[in-house]
Each structure stands twice: as structure tokens, then as C-alpha cells.
Short mmCIF file of C-alpha atoms in Angstrom, two decimals:
data_model
loop_
_atom_site.label_atom_id
_atom_site.label_comp_id
_atom_site.label_asym_id
_atom_site.label_seq_id
_atom_site.Cartn_x
_atom_site.Cartn_y
_atom_site.Cartn_z
CA UNK A 1 0.00 0.00 0.00
CA UNK A 2 2.81 2.42 0.84
CA UNK A 3 4.47 1.76 -2.51
CA UNK A 4 1.16 2.30 -4.36
CA UNK A 5 0.70 5.63 -2.58
CA UNK A 6 4.19 6.72 -3.63
CA UNK A 7 3.56 5.69 -7.24
CA UNK A 8 0.19 7.49 -7.26
CA UNK A 9 1.82 10.66 -5.88
CA UNK A 10 4.53 10.57 -8.55
CA UNK A 11 1.92 10.01 -11.27
CA UNK A 12 -0.20 12.90 -9.97
CA UNK A 13 2.78 15.25 -9.86
CA UNK A 14 3.90 14.20 -13.34
CA UNK A 15 0.40 14.76 -14.72
CA UNK A 16 0.25 18.21 -13.12
CA UNK A 17 3.73 19.09 -14.43
CA UNK A 18 2.64 18.07 -17.94
CA UNK A 19 -0.40 20.34 -17.69
CA UNK A 20 -2.68 17.35 -18.20
CA UNK A 21 -4.42 17.27 -14.82
CA UNK A 22 -8.07 18.23 -15.13
CA UNK A 23 -10.04 19.04 -12.04
CA UNK A 24 -13.69 18.01 -11.79
CA UNK A 25 -14.97 21.15 -10.12
CA UNK A 26 -18.31 21.28 -8.38
CA UNK A 27 -19.83 22.79 -5.24
CA UNK A 28 -18.58 21.00 -2.12
CA UNK A 29 -20.08 21.21 1.35
CA UNK A 30 -17.29 22.16 3.74
CA UNK A 31 -18.57 20.12 6.69
CA UNK A 32 -19.15 17.02 4.56
CA UNK A 33 -15.70 17.31 2.95
CA UNK A 34 -13.88 17.67 6.27
CA UNK A 35 -15.86 14.85 7.88
CA UNK A 36 -15.12 12.54 4.93
CA UNK A 37 -11.40 13.29 5.27
CA UNK A 38 -11.61 12.62 9.01
CA UNK A 39 -13.19 9.21 8.37
CA UNK A 40 -10.23 8.18 6.20
CA UNK A 41 -7.84 8.59 9.14
CA UNK A 42 -10.11 7.44 11.99
CA UNK A 43 -8.22 4.18 12.51
CA UNK A 44 -4.85 5.94 12.59
CA UNK A 45 -6.21 8.49 15.09
CA UNK A 46 -7.38 5.68 17.38
CA UNK A 47 -4.20 3.66 16.94
CA UNK A 48 -2.03 6.64 17.95
CA UNK A 49 -4.36 7.59 20.85
CA UNK A 50 -5.00 11.05 19.41
CA UNK A 51 -8.01 13.33 19.39
CA UNK A 52 -9.26 14.83 16.12
CA UNK A 53 -11.39 17.95 16.30
CA UNK A 54 -13.10 19.74 13.44
CA UNK A 55 -13.74 23.48 13.70
CA UNK A 56 -15.88 25.18 11.05
CA UNK A 57 -16.71 28.87 11.25
CA UNK A 58 -20.41 29.73 11.13
CA UNK A 59 -20.03 31.75 7.92
CA UNK A 60 -18.56 28.83 5.93
CA UNK A 61 -20.76 26.45 3.98
CA UNK A 62 -19.76 25.58 0.40
CA UNK A 63 -16.87 26.11 -1.98
CA UNK A 64 -15.96 25.04 -5.50
CA UNK A 65 -13.40 22.25 -5.79
CA UNK A 66 -12.54 18.80 -7.02
CA UNK A 67 -13.87 16.49 -4.31
CA UNK A 68 -11.28 13.74 -4.85
CA UNK A 69 -8.32 16.14 -4.88
CA UNK A 70 -9.48 18.22 -1.92
CA UNK A 71 -9.93 15.04 0.12
CA UNK A 72 -6.47 13.91 -1.02
CA UNK A 73 -5.00 17.20 0.21
CA UNK A 74 -6.74 16.89 3.58
CA UNK A 75 -5.81 13.21 3.94
CA UNK A 76 -2.14 13.99 3.29
CA UNK A 77 -2.19 16.80 5.83
CA UNK A 78 -3.99 14.69 8.41
CA UNK A 79 -1.59 11.77 7.87
CA UNK A 80 1.36 14.08 8.51
CA UNK A 81 -0.28 15.57 11.58
CA UNK A 82 -1.00 12.11 12.95
CA UNK A 83 2.46 10.79 12.14
CA UNK A 84 4.25 13.66 13.85
CA UNK A 85 2.05 13.74 16.96
CA UNK A 86 2.74 11.99 20.22
CA UNK A 87 0.20 9.71 21.86
CA UNK A 88 -2.46 11.72 23.65
CA UNK A 89 -1.98 14.68 21.31
CA UNK A 90 -4.57 16.62 19.40
CA UNK A 91 -5.09 17.13 15.69
CA UNK A 92 -7.33 19.96 14.53
CA UNK A 93 -8.87 20.49 11.11
CA UNK A 94 -10.99 23.42 10.19
CA UNK A 95 -12.36 25.97 7.80
CA UNK A 96 -12.90 29.69 8.02
CA UNK A 97 -13.74 32.50 5.65
CA UNK A 98 -11.21 35.16 4.69
CA UNK A 99 -13.05 37.71 2.51
CA UNK A 100 -14.11 35.70 -0.56
CA UNK A 101 -11.81 32.77 0.18
CA UNK A 102 -12.44 29.62 2.16
CA UNK A 103 -9.38 28.75 4.22
CA UNK A 104 -8.87 25.09 5.15
CA UNK A 105 -6.25 24.11 7.71
CA UNK A 106 -4.85 21.16 9.62
CA UNK A 107 -2.96 21.66 12.86
CA UNK A 108 -1.20 19.36 15.30
CA UNK A 109 0.46 19.60 18.70
CA UNK A 110 3.40 17.47 17.60
CA UNK A 111 7.13 17.99 17.38
CA UNK A 112 7.01 20.83 14.86
CA UNK A 113 9.42 21.59 12.04
CA UNK A 114 12.81 23.22 12.50
CA UNK A 115 12.92 26.73 10.96
CA UNK A 116 15.70 25.81 8.53
CA UNK A 117 13.60 22.95 7.11
CA UNK A 118 10.31 24.86 6.83
CA UNK A 119 11.27 26.55 3.55
CA UNK A 120 11.90 23.13 1.94
CA UNK A 121 8.86 21.37 3.37
CA UNK A 122 6.80 21.65 0.16
CA UNK A 123 9.63 20.57 -2.15
CA UNK A 124 9.65 17.08 -3.61
CA UNK A 125 11.76 14.42 -1.95
CA UNK A 126 12.69 16.64 1.00
CA UNK A 127 11.64 14.30 3.75
CA UNK A 128 13.38 14.63 7.08
CA UNK A 129 14.06 11.59 9.20
CA UNK A 130 12.62 11.89 12.68
CA UNK A 131 13.00 9.94 15.87
CA UNK A 132 9.30 9.08 15.96
CA UNK A 133 9.44 6.74 13.01
CA UNK A 134 7.26 8.82 10.68
CA UNK A 135 9.12 9.03 7.42
CA UNK A 136 7.93 9.12 3.86
CA UNK A 137 9.50 9.84 0.50
CA UNK A 138 8.85 13.57 0.81
CA UNK A 139 5.96 13.77 -1.64
CA UNK A 140 2.93 14.42 0.57
CA UNK A 141 3.34 18.17 0.99
CA UNK A 142 4.48 18.53 -2.64
CA UNK A 143 1.20 16.91 -3.73
CA UNK A 144 -0.72 19.18 -1.34
CA UNK A 145 0.95 22.28 -2.77
CA UNK A 146 0.37 21.19 -6.37
CA UNK A 147 -3.33 20.44 -5.89
CA UNK A 148 -3.98 23.61 -3.88
CA UNK A 149 -2.28 25.73 -6.54
CA UNK A 150 -4.17 23.89 -9.29
CA UNK A 151 -7.36 25.03 -7.51
CA UNK A 152 -6.05 28.61 -7.61
CA UNK A 153 -5.12 28.64 -3.93
CA UNK A 154 -1.99 29.04 -1.85
CA UNK A 155 -0.47 26.86 0.82
CA UNK A 156 1.64 27.88 3.80
CA UNK A 157 2.71 26.52 7.15
CA UNK A 158 3.36 27.80 10.62
CA UNK A 159 5.45 25.66 12.93
CA UNK A 160 7.29 25.84 16.22
CA UNK A 161 9.57 23.08 17.44
CA UNK A 162 7.91 21.04 20.20
CA UNK A 163 4.69 23.05 19.80
CA UNK A 164 3.24 21.75 16.53
CA UNK A 165 2.52 22.66 12.96
CA UNK A 166 -0.38 24.24 11.12
CA UNK A 167 -0.70 23.90 7.34
CA UNK A 168 -3.07 26.40 5.75
#
């Protein structure tokens, strides 16, 4: 399964780079989209003894996006948050409005990212080995960035060592 995920990520990135990725845009309900993403990681949340909370601002309801790709973005972010969190930690996912934009975010209370690595976090194959055993090929955040930008959005992160990370 891990190898298939890596191959799928490489294929997605290659398709985007070639300009051949076509999004299937339609109205998406924010709450339904976030809850669906949460269901995909429910077992991992339980296994790591974490709490997942969803926070949706009252003025947020729908947005236009490709359901499959938005869920893929959220699943990648949630997987990272889970993987870098210690048992008993908390993972937050949410949505808020910023003028005409809908802002989606995933936050954790994990080990955080060192400042010198934060600038490279969205680059391909820039995984950083950690003591907690969470290590991938360094494609998850690259896929997130590519899909968000394909939707016309932007991605950023805020992180403090031993305090956690928020990807917006």
C-alpha cells in the first residue's frame, strides 16, 4: 500500500507538471468534505491515541473544488499531523472564511518543524528523518501544494519546534 501511494503521488505530480491534470470542479459542502477526510484517518487516530477535532466557522458552507483532490490534500495533511504527533496529542482540522476565500487548515500539537527545514517542506523528496518513526519519500506536501495551486489557492505553514505545525 505504501508503494502504491508513492507511485500514485509521482503520477499525480507528473500529470500536473505536464499540464494534463483536469479538475472536476463542483460545489462541495465544507462540513461534509472535512468529515469525509476525518473518516479516512479514523483508525490511525485511534491507533495513535490522538483526538481529532473539526472546527468550522459559522459563515462557511460551500466552496468550488474537485472532491477527490481536496480530500487527497486533507488526507495527506492529516496523515502528517498524525504521524508527527505523540500519543495523547490533538489534531485539529478546520475551515474559516477570509473575505471571498475559504481557508482550510490542519494543525497538530506534535514535534514541529525546524525553521531551517520549513522553507523546503513543500519541495519534492525533501523528507526529514525523525525519531518518531514517521518518514515518507517527501511527496505528501508537494502533492498538497500542487493540488492547492491547481485550484487557484496558496499553501503555507506555521510551525514551532515542540509546539506543533499548522498547514493552511
